[in-house]
Each structure stands twice: as structure tokens, then as C-alpha cells.
CSV table of N, CA and C in Angstrom, one decimal:
chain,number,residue,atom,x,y,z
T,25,UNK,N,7.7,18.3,60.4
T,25,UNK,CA,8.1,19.6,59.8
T,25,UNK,C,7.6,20.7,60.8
T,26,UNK,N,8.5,21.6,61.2
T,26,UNK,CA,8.2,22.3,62.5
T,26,UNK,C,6.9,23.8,61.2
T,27,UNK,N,6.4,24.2,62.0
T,27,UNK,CA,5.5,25.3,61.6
T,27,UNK,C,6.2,26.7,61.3
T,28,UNK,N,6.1,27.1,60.1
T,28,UNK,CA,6.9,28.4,60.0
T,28,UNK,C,5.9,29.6,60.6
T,29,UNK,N,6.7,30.7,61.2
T,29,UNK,CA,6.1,32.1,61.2
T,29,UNK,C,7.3,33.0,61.1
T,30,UNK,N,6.4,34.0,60.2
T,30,UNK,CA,7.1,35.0,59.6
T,30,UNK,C,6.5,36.4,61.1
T,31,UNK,N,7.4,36.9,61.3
T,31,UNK,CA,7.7,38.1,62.1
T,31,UNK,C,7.7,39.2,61.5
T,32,UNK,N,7.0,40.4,61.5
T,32,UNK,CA,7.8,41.9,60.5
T,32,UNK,C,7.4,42.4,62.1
T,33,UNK,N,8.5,43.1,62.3
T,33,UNK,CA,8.5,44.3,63.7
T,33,UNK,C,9.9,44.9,63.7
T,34,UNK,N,9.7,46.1,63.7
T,34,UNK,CA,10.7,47.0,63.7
T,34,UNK,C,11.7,47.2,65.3
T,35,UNK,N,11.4,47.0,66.0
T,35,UNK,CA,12.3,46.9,67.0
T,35,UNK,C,12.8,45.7,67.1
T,36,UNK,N,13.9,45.7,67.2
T,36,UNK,CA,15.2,45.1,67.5
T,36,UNK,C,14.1,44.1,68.5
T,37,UNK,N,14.8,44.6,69.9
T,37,UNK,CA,14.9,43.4,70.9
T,37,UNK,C,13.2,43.1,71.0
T,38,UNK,N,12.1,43.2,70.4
T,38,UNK,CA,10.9,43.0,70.7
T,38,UNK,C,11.3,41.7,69.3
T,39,UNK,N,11.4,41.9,68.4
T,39,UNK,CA,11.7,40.7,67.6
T,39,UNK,C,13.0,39.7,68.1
T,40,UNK,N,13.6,39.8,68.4
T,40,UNK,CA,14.5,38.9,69.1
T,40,UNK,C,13.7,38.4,70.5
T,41,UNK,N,12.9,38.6,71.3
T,41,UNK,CA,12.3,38.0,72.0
T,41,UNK,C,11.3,37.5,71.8
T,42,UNK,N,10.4,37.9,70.8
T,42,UNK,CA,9.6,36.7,70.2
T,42,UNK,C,10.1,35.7,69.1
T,43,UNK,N,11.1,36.0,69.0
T,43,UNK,CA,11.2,34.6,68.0
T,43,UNK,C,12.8,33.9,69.0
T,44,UNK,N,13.3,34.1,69.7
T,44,UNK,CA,13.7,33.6,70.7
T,44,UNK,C,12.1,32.5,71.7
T,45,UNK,N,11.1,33.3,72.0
T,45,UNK,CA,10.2,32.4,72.4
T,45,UNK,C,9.8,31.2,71.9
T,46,UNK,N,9.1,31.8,70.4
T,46,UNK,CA,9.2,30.8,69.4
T,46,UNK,C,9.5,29.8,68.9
T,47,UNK,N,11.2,30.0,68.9
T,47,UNK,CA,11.9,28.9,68.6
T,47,UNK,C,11.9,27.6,69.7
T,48,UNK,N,12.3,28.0,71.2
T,48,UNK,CA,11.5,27.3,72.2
T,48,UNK,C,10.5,26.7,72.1
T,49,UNK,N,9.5,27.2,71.2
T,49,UNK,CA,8.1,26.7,70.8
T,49,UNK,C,8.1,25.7,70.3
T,50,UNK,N,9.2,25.4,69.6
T,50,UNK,CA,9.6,24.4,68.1
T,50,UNK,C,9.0,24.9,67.3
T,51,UNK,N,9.0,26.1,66.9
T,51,UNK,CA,8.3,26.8,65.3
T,51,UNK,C,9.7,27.2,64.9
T,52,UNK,N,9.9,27.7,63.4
T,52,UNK,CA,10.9,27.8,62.6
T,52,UNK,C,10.2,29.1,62.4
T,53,UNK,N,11.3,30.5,62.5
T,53,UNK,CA,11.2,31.8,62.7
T,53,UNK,C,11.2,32.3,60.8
T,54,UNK,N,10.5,33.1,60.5
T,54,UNK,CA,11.4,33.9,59.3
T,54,UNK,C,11.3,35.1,59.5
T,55,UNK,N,12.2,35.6,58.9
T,55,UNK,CA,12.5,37.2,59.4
T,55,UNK,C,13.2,37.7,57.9
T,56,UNK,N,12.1,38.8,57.3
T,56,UNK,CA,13.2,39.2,55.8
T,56,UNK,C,14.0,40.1,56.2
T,57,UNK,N,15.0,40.3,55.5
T,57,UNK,CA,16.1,41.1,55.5
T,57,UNK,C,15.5,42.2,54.8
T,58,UNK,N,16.4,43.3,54.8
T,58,UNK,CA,15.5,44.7,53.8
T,58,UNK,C,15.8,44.6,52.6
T,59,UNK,N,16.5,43.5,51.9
T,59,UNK,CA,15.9,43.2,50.6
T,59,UNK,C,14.8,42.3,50.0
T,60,UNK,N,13.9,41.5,50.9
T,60,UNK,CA,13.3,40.4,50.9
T,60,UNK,C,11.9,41.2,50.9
T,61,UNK,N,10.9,41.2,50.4
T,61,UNK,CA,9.8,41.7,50.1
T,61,UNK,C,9.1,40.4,50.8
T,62,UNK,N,8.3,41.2,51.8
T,62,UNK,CA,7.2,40.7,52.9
T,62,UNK,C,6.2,39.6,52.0
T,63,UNK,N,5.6,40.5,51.1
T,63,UNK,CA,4.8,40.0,50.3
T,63,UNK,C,5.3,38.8,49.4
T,64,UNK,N,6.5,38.1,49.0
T,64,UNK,CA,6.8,37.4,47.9
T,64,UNK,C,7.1,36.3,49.4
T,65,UNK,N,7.4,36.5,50.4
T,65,UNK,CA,8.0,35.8,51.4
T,65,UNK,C,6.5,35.2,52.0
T,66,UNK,N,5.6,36.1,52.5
T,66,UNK,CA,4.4,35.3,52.8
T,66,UNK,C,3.4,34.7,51.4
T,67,UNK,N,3.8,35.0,50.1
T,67,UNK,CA,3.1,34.5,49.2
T,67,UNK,C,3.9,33.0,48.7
T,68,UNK,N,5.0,33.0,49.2
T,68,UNK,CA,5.6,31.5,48.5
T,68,UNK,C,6.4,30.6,49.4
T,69,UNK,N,6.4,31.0,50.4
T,69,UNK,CA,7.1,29.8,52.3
T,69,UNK,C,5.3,29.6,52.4
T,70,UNK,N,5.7,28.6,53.0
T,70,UNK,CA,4.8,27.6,53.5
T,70,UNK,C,4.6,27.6,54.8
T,71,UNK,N,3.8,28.9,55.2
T,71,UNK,CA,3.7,29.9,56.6
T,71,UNK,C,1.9,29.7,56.7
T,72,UNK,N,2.6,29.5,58.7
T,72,UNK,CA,1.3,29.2,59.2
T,72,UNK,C,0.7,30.3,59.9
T,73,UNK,N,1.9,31.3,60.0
T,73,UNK,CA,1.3,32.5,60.5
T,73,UNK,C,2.2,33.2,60.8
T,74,UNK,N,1.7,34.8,60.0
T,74,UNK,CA,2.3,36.5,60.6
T,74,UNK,C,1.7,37.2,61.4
T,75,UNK,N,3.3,37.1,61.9
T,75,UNK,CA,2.8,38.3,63.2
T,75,UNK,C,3.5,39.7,62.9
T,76,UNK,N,2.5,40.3,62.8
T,76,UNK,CA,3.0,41.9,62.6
T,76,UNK,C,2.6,43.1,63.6
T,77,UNK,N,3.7,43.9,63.8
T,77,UNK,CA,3.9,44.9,65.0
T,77,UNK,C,3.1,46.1,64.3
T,78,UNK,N,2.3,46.6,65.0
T,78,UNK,CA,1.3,47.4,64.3
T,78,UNK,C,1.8,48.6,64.2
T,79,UNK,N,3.1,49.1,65.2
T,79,UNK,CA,4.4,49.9,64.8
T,79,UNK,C,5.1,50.3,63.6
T,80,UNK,N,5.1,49.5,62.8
T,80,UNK,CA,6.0,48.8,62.1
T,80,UNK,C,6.2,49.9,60.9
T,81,UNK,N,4.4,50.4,60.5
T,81,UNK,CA,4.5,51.3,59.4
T,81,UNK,C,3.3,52.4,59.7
T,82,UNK,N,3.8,52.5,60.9
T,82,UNK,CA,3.0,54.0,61.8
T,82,UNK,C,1.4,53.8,61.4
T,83,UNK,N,0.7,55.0,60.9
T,83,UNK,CA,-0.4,55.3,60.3
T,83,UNK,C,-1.4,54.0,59.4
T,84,UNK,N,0.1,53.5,58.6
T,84,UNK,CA,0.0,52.9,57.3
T,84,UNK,C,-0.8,51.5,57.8
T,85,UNK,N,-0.4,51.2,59.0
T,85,UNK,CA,-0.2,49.6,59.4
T,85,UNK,C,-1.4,48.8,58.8
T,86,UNK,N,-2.8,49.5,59.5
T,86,UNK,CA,-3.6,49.2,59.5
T,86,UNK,C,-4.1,48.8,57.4
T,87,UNK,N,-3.4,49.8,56.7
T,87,UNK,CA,-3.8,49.4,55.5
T,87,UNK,C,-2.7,48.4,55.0
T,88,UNK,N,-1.6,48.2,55.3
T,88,UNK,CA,-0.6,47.2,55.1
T,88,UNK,C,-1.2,45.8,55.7
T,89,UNK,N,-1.7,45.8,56.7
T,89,UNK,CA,-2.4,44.8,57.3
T,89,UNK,C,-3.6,43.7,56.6
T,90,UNK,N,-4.4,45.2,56.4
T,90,UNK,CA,-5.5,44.5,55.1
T,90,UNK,C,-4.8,44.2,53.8
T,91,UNK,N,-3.9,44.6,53.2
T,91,UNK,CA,-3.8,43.8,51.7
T,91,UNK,C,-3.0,43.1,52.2
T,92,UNK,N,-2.3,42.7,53.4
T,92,UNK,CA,-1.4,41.6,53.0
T,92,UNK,C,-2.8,40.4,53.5
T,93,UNK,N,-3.3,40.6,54.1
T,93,UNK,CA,-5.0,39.4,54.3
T,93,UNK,C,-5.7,39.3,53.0
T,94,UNK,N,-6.0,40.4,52.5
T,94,UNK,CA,-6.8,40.0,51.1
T,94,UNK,C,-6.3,39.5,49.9
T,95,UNK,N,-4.6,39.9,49.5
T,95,UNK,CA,-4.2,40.1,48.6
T,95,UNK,C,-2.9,38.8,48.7
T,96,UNK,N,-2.4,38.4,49.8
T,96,UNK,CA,-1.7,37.6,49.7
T,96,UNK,C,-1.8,36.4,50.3
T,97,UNK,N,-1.5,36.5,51.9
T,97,UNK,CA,-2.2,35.1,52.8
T,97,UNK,C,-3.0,34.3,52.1
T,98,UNK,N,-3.5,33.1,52.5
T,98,UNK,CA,-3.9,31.8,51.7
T,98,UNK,C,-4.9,32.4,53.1
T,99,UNK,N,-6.2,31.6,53.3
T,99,UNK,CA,-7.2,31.5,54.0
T,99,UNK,C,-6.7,31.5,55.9
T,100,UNK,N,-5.8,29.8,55.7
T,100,UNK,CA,-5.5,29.7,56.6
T,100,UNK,C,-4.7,30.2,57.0
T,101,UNK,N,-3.7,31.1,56.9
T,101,UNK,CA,-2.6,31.7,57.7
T,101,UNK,C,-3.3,32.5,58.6
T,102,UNK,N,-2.8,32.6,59.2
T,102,UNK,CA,-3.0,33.5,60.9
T,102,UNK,C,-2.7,34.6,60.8
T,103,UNK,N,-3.1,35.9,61.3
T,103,UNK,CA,-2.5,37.2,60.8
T,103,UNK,C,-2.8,37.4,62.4
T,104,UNK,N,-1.8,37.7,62.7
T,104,UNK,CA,-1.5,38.3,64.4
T,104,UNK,C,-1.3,39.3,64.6
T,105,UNK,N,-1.6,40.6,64.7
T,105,UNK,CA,-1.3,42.1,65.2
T,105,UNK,C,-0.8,42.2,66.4
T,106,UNK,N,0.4,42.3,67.0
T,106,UNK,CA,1.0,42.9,68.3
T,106,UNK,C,1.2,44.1,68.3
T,107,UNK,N,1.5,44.2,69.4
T,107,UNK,CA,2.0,46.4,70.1
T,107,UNK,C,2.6,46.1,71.5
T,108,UNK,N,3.1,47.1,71.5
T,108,UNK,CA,4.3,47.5,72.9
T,108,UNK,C,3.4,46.4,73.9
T,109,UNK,N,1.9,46.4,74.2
T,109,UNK,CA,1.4,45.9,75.1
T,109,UNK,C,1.3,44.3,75.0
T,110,UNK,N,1.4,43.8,74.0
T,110,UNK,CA,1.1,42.6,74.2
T,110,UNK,C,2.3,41.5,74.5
T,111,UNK,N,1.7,41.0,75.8
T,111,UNK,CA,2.5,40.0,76.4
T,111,UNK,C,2.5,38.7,75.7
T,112,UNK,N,3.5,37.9,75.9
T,112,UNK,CA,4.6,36.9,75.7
T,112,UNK,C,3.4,35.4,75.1
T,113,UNK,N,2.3,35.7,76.9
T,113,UNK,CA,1.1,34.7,77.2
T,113,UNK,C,0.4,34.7,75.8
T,114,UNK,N,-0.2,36.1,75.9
T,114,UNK,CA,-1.1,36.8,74.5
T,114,UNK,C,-1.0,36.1,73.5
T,115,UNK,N,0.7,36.3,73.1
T,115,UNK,CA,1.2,36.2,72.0
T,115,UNK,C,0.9,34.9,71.3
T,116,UNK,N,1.3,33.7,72.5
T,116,UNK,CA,1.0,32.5,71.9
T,116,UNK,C,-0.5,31.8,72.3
T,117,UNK,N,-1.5,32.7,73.2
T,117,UNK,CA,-2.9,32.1,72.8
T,117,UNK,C,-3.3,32.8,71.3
T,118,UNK,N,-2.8,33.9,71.5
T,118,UNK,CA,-3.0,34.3,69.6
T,118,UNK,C,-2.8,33.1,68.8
T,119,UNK,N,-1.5,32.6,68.7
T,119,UNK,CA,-1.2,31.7,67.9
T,119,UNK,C,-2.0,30.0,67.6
T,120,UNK,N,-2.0,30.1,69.3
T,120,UNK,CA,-3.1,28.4,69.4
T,120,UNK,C,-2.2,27.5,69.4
T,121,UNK,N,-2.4,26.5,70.1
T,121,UNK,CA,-1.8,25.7,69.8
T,121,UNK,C,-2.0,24.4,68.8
T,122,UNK,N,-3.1,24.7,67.9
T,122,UNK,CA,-3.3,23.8,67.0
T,122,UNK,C,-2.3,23.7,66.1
T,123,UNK,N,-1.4,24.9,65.8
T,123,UNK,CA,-0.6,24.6,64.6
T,123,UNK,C,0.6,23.5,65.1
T,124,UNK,N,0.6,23.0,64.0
T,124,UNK,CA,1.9,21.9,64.1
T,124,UNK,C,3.2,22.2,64.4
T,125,UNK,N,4.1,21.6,65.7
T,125,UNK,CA,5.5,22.0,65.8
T,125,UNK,C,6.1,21.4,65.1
């Protein structure tokens, strides 16, 4: 069973090139649509890790960031923070390679 990660980033081609990487990775991408609540998505798929664009909700990010870690994530899920600056490399020593493809 390949490893899910869920993606929230507001730019277009910054999310199409990481989960374009990804899939190369053999991980299984998820991406909600704007009806799909982030929260009910990382509270019930069987996700090994979000990555969220710290863009994504301006100011807010930082407190969007903390409840979705205290309030929903399971222990182990991975909570990854990216920005304009973080490269491709970054991205997946963030991730590790312990998770399962």
C-alpha cells in the first residue's frame, strides 16, 4: 500500500510540482477540492503526512497549523511546513524516507 500525503498550498504550479515529485516517489497524493474540509480529510484517510504551504492562510497559517497538530493529526503523521524557498531536496528529507511506498 503506497503512503498517502495530503498537500494544502494555494499555488497552482507549486502544488503540481510537488505532488508530481511525489507520485515519482510512489506516495499516493491527496489534494481536497474546495468542498472537502482539510480537517475531516486528515481526520479519516490513512495519511502519513501534511504538507502545508505556510502561504496558504497568510497571517492565520501559523494558528491553522497548530490545531490541525493538536486537534486532529494522530501522533504520527508528519506535519511539514513549506514556503516559496523550500527546495524539492528539503522537501523530501522533510519527509524521510522511513515512510512506506
Amino acid at each position: 500500500m503506497k503512503s498517502k500525503i495530503l498537500i494544502l498550498d494555494n499555488k497552482v504550479f507549486s502544488l503540481n510540482k510537488i505532488s508530481n515529485f511525489l507520485k515519482q516517489k510512489q506516495f499516493e497524493v491527496l489534494k481536497p477540492t474546495e468542498t472537502q474540509s482539510v480537517f475531516n480529510i486528515a481526520s479519516k484517510a490513512n495519511i502519513h503526512a501534511v504538507i502545508v504551504d505556510l502561504r496558504l492562510f497568510g497571517a492565520r497559517s501559523n494558528v491553522f497549523v497548530q490545531n490541525l497538530r493538536e486537534n486532529v493529526l494522530l501522533d504520527h503523521v508528519k506535519l511539514i511546513t513549506i514556503s516559496d524557498r523550500t527546495s524539492t531536496r528539503d522537501l523530501l528529507d522533510k519527509i524521510g524516507m522511513t515512510l512506506s511506498c
